[in-house]
PDB file of C-alpha atoms in Angstrom:
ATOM      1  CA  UNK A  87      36.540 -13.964  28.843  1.00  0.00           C
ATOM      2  CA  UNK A  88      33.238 -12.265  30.427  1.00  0.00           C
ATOM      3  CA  UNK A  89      32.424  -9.175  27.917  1.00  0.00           C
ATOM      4  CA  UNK A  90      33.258 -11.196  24.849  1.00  0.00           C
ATOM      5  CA  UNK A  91      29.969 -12.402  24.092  1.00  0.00           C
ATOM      6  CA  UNK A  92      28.501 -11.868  20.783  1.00  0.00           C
ATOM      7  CA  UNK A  93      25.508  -8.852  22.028  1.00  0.00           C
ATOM      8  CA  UNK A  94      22.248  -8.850  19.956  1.00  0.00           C
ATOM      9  CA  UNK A  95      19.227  -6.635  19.919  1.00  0.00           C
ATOM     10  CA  UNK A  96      17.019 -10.141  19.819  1.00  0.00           C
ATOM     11  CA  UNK A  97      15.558 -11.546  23.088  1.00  0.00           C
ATOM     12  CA  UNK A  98      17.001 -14.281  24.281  1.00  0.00           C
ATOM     13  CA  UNK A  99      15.131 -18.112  23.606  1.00  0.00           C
ATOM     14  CA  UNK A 100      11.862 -18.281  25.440  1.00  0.00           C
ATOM     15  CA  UNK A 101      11.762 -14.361  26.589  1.00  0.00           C
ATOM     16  CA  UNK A 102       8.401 -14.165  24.721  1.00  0.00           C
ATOM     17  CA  UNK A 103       6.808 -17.378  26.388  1.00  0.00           C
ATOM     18  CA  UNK A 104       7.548 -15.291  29.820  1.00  0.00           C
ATOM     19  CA  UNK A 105       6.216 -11.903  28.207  1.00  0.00           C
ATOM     20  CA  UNK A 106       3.535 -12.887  26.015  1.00  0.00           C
ATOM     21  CA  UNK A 107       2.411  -9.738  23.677  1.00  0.00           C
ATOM     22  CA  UNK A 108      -1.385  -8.816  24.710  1.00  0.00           C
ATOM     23  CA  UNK A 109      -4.063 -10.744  23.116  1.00  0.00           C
ATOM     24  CA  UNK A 110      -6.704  -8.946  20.967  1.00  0.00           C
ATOM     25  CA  UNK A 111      -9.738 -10.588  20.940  1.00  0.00           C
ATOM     26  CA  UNK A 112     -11.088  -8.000  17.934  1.00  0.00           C
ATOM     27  CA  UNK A 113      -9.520  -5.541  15.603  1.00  0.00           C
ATOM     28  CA  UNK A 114     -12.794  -3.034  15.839  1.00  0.00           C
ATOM     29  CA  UNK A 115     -16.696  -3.638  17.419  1.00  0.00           C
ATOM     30  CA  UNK A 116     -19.253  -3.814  14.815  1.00  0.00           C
ATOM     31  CA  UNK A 117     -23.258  -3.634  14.547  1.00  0.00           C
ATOM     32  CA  UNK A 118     -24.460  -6.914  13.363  1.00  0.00           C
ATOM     33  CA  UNK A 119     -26.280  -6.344   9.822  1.00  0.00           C
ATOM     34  CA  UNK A 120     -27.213  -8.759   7.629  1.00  0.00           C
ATOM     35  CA  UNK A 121     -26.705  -7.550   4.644  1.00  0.00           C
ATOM     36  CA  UNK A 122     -22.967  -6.510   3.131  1.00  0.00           C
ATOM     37  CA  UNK A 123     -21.033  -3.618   4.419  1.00  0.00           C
ATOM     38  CA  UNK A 124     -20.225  -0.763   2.226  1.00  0.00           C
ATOM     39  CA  UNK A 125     -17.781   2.024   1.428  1.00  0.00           C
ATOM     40  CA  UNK A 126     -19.568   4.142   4.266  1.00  0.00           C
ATOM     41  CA  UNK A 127     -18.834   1.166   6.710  1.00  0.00           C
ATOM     42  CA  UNK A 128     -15.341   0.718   5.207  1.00  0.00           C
ATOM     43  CA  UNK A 129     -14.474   4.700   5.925  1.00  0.00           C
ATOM     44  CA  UNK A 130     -15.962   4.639  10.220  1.00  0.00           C
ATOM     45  CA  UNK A 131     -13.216   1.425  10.974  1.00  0.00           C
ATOM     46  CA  UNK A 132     -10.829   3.305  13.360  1.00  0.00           C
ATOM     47  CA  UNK A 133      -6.925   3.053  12.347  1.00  0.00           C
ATOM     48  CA  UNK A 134      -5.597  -0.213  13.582  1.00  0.00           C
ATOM     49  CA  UNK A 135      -2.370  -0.474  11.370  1.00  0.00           C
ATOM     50  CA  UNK A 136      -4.051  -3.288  10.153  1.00  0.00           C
ATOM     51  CA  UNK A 137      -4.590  -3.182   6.042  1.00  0.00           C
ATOM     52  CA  UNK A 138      -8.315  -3.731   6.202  1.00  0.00           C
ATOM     53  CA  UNK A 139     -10.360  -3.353   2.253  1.00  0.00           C
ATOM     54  CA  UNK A 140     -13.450  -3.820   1.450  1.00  0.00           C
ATOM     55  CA  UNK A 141     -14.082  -6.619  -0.979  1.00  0.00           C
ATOM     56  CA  UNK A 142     -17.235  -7.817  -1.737  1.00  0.00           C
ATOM     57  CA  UNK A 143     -18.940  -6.454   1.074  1.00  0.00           C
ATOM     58  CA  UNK A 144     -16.534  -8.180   3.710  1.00  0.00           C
ATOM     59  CA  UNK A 145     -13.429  -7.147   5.253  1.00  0.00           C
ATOM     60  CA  UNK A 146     -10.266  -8.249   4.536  1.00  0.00           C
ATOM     61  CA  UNK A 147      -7.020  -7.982   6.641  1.00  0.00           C
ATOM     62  CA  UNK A 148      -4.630  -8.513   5.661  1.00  0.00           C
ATOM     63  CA  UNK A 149      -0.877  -8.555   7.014  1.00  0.00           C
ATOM     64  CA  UNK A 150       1.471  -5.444   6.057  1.00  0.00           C
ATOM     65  CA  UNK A 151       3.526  -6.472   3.231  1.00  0.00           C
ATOM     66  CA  UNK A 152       6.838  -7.939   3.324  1.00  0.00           C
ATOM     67  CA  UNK A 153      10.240  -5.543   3.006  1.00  0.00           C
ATOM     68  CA  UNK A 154      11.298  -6.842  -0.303  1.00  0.00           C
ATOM     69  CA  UNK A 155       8.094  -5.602  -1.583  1.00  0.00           C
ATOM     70  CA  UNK A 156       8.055  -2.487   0.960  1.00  0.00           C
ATOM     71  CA  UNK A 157      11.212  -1.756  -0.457  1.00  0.00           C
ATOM     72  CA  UNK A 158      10.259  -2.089  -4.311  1.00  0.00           C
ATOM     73  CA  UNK A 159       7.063  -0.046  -3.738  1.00  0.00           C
ATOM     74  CA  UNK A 160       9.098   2.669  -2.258  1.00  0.00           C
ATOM     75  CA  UNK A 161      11.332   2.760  -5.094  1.00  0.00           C
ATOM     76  CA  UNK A 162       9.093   2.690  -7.710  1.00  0.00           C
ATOM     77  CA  UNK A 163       7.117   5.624  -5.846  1.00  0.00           C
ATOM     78  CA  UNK A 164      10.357   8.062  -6.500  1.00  0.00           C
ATOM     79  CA  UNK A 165      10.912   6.713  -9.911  1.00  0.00           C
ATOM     80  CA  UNK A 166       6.923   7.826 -11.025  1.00  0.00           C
ATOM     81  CA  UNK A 167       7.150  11.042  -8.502  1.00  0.00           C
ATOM     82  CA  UNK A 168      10.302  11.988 -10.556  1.00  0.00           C
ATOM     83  CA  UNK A 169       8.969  11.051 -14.020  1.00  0.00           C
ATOM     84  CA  UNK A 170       5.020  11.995 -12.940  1.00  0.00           C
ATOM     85  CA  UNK A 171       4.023  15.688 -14.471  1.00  0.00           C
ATOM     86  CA  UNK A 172       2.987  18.432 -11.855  1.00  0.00           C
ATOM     87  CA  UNK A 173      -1.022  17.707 -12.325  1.00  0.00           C
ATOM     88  CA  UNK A 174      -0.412  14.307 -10.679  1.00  0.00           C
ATOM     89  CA  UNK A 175       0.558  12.987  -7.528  1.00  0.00           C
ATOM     90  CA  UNK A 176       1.781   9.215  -6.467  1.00  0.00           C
ATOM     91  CA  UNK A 177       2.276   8.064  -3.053  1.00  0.00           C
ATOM     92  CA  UNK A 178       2.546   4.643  -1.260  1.00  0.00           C
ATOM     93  CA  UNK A 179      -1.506   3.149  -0.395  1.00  0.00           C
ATOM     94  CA  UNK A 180      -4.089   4.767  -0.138  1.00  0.00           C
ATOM     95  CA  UNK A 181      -7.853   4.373   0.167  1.00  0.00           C
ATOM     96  CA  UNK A 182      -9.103   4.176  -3.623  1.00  0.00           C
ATOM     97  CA  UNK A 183     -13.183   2.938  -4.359  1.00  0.00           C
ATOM     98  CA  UNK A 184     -13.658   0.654  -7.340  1.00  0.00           C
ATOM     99  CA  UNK A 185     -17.320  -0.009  -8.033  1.00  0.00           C
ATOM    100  CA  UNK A 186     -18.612  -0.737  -4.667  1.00  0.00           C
ATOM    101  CA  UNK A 187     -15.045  -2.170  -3.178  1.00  0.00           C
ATOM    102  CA  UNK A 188     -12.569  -0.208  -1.098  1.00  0.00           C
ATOM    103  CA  UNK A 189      -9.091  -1.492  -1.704  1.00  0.00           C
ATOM    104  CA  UNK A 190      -5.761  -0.139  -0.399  1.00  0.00           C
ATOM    105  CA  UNK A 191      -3.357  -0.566  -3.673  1.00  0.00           C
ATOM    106  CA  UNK A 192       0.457  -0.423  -3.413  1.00  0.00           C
ATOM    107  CA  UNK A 193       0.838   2.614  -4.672  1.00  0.00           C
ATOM    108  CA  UNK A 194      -1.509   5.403  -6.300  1.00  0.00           C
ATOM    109  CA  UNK A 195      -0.904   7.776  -9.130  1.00  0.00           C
ATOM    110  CA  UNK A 196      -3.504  10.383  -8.892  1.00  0.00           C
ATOM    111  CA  UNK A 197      -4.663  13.840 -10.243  1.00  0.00           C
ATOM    112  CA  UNK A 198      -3.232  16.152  -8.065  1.00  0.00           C
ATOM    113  CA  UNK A 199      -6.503  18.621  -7.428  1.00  0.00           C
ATOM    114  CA  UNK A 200      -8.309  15.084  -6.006  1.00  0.00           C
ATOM    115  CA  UNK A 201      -5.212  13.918  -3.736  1.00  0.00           C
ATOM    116  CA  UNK A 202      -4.810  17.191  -2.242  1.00  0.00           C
ATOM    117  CA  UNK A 203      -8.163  18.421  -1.539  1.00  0.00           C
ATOM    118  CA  UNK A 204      -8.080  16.384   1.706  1.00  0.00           C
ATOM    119  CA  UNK A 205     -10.423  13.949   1.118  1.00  0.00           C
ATOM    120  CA  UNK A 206      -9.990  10.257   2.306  1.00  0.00           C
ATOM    121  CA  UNK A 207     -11.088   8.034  -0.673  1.00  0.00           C
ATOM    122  CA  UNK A 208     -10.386   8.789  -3.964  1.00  0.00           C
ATOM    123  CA  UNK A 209     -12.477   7.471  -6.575  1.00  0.00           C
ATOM    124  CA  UNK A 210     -11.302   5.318  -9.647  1.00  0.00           C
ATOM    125  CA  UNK A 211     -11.900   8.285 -11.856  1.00  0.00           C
ATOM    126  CA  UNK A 212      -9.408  10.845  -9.327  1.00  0.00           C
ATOM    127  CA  UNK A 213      -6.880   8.006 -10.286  1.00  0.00           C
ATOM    128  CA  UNK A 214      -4.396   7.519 -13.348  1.00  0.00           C
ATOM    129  CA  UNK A 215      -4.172   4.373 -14.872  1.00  0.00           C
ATOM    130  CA  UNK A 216      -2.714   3.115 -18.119  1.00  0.00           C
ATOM    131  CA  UNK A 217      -5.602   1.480 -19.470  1.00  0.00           C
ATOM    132  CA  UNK A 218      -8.628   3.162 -18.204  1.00  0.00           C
ATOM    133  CA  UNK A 219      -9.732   0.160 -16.924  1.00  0.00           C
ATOM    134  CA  UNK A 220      -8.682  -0.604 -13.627  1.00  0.00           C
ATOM    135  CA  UNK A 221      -6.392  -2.823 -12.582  1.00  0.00           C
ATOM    136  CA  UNK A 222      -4.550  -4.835 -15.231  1.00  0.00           C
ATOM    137  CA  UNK A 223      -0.669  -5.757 -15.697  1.00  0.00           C
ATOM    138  CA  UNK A 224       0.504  -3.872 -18.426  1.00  0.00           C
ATOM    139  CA  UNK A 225       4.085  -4.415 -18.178  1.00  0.00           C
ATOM    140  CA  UNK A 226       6.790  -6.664 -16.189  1.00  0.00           C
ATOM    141  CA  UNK A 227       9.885  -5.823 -15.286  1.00  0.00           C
ATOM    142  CA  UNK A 228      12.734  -7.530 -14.490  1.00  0.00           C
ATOM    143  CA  UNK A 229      16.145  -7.253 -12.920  1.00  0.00           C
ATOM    144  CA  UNK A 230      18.492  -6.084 -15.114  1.00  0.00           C
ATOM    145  CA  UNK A 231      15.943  -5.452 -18.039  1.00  0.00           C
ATOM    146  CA  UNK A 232      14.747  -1.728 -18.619  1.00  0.00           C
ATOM    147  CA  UNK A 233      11.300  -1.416 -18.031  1.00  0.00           C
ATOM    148  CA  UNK A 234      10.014   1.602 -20.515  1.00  0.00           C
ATOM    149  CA  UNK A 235       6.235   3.237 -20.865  1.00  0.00           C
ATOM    150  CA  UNK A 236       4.645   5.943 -22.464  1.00  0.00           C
ATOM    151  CA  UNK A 237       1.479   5.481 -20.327  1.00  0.00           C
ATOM    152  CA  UNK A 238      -0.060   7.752 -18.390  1.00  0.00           C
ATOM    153  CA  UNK A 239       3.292   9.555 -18.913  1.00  0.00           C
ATOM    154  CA  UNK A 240       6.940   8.384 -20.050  1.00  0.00           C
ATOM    155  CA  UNK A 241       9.313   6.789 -17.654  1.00  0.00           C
ATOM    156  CA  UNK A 242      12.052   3.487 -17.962  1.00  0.00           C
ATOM    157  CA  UNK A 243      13.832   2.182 -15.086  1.00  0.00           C
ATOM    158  CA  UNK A 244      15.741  -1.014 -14.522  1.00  0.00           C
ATOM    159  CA  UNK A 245      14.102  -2.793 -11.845  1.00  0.00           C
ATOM    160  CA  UNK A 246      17.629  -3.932 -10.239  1.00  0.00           C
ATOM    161  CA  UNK A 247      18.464  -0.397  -9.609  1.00  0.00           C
ATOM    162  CA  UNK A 248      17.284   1.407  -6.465  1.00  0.00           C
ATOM    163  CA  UNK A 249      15.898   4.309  -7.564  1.00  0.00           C
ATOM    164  CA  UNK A 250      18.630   7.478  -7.336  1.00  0.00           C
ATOM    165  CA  UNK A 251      21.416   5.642  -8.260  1.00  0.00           C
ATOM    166  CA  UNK A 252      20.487   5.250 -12.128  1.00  0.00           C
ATOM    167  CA  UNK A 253      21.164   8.328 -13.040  1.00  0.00           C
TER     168      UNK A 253
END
């Protein structure tokens, strides 16, 4: 019976071969050099929505990250923002230099005064980290195991859990 078809927000089979999406033949233009870039360089790239870092004095894209891990970084940003005392901040990327590397991380805990002052890098030393040392795993978590730390400040969670609903 005409109406009873199944209706779907996807384009039908072979829509896109008809409508092909623009092609980009760069992301940015750059001045040849022939030595690495740096942190300077990183900070002129105009926003693409790509996830471009510095690493090693080359760019990296790289693709935005799944939603299963979208999903757990967003979490985990309100379980530190609620468990995070006032003189730091946390919030989902950001532009962070490490030694002579600019990196976009997941997620950043930071001292407050240095997020908020408007600036657009923070340095390692503006962040929090449970070492002191940079990146390193300090902890896994699991579904359905609590996850507990006292480092940089207390806060347990069960991974399984969206955040909200633990409590």
């Amino acid at each position: 019976m005409e109406g009873d078809e199944a209706m779907s927000a996807a384009p039908d089979e072979g829509w896109l071969v008809a409508h092909p999406p623009p092609r980009r033949v760069r992301l940015f233009a750059l001045p040849p050099t022939s030595s690495d870039y740096t942190v300077e360089d990183w900070l002129k790239l105009p926003e693409t929505g790509e996830r471009i870092e510095l690493i090693d004095g080359s760019f990296v894209v790289s693709p935005i990250p799944a939603y299963a891990h979208a999903l757990a970084a967003k979490r985990l940003v309100r379980i530190l923002d609620d468990a995070r005392p006032r003189d730091y901040e946390v919030v989902e990327t950001g532009n962070l230099k490490v030694g002579e590397d600019g990196l976009i991380p997941d997620i950043v805990v930071g001292h407050a005064e240095a997020m908020i002052a408007g600036i657009t890098m923070l340095s390692a030393a503006d962040t929090v980290n449970l070492s002191g040392r940079g990146y390193e795993l300090v902890a896994e978590g699991k579904a359905g195991n609590v996850l507990s730390f006292d480092q940089p400040f207390p806060v347990s969670f069960d991974p399984a859990v969206p955040a909200g609903l633990d409590r």
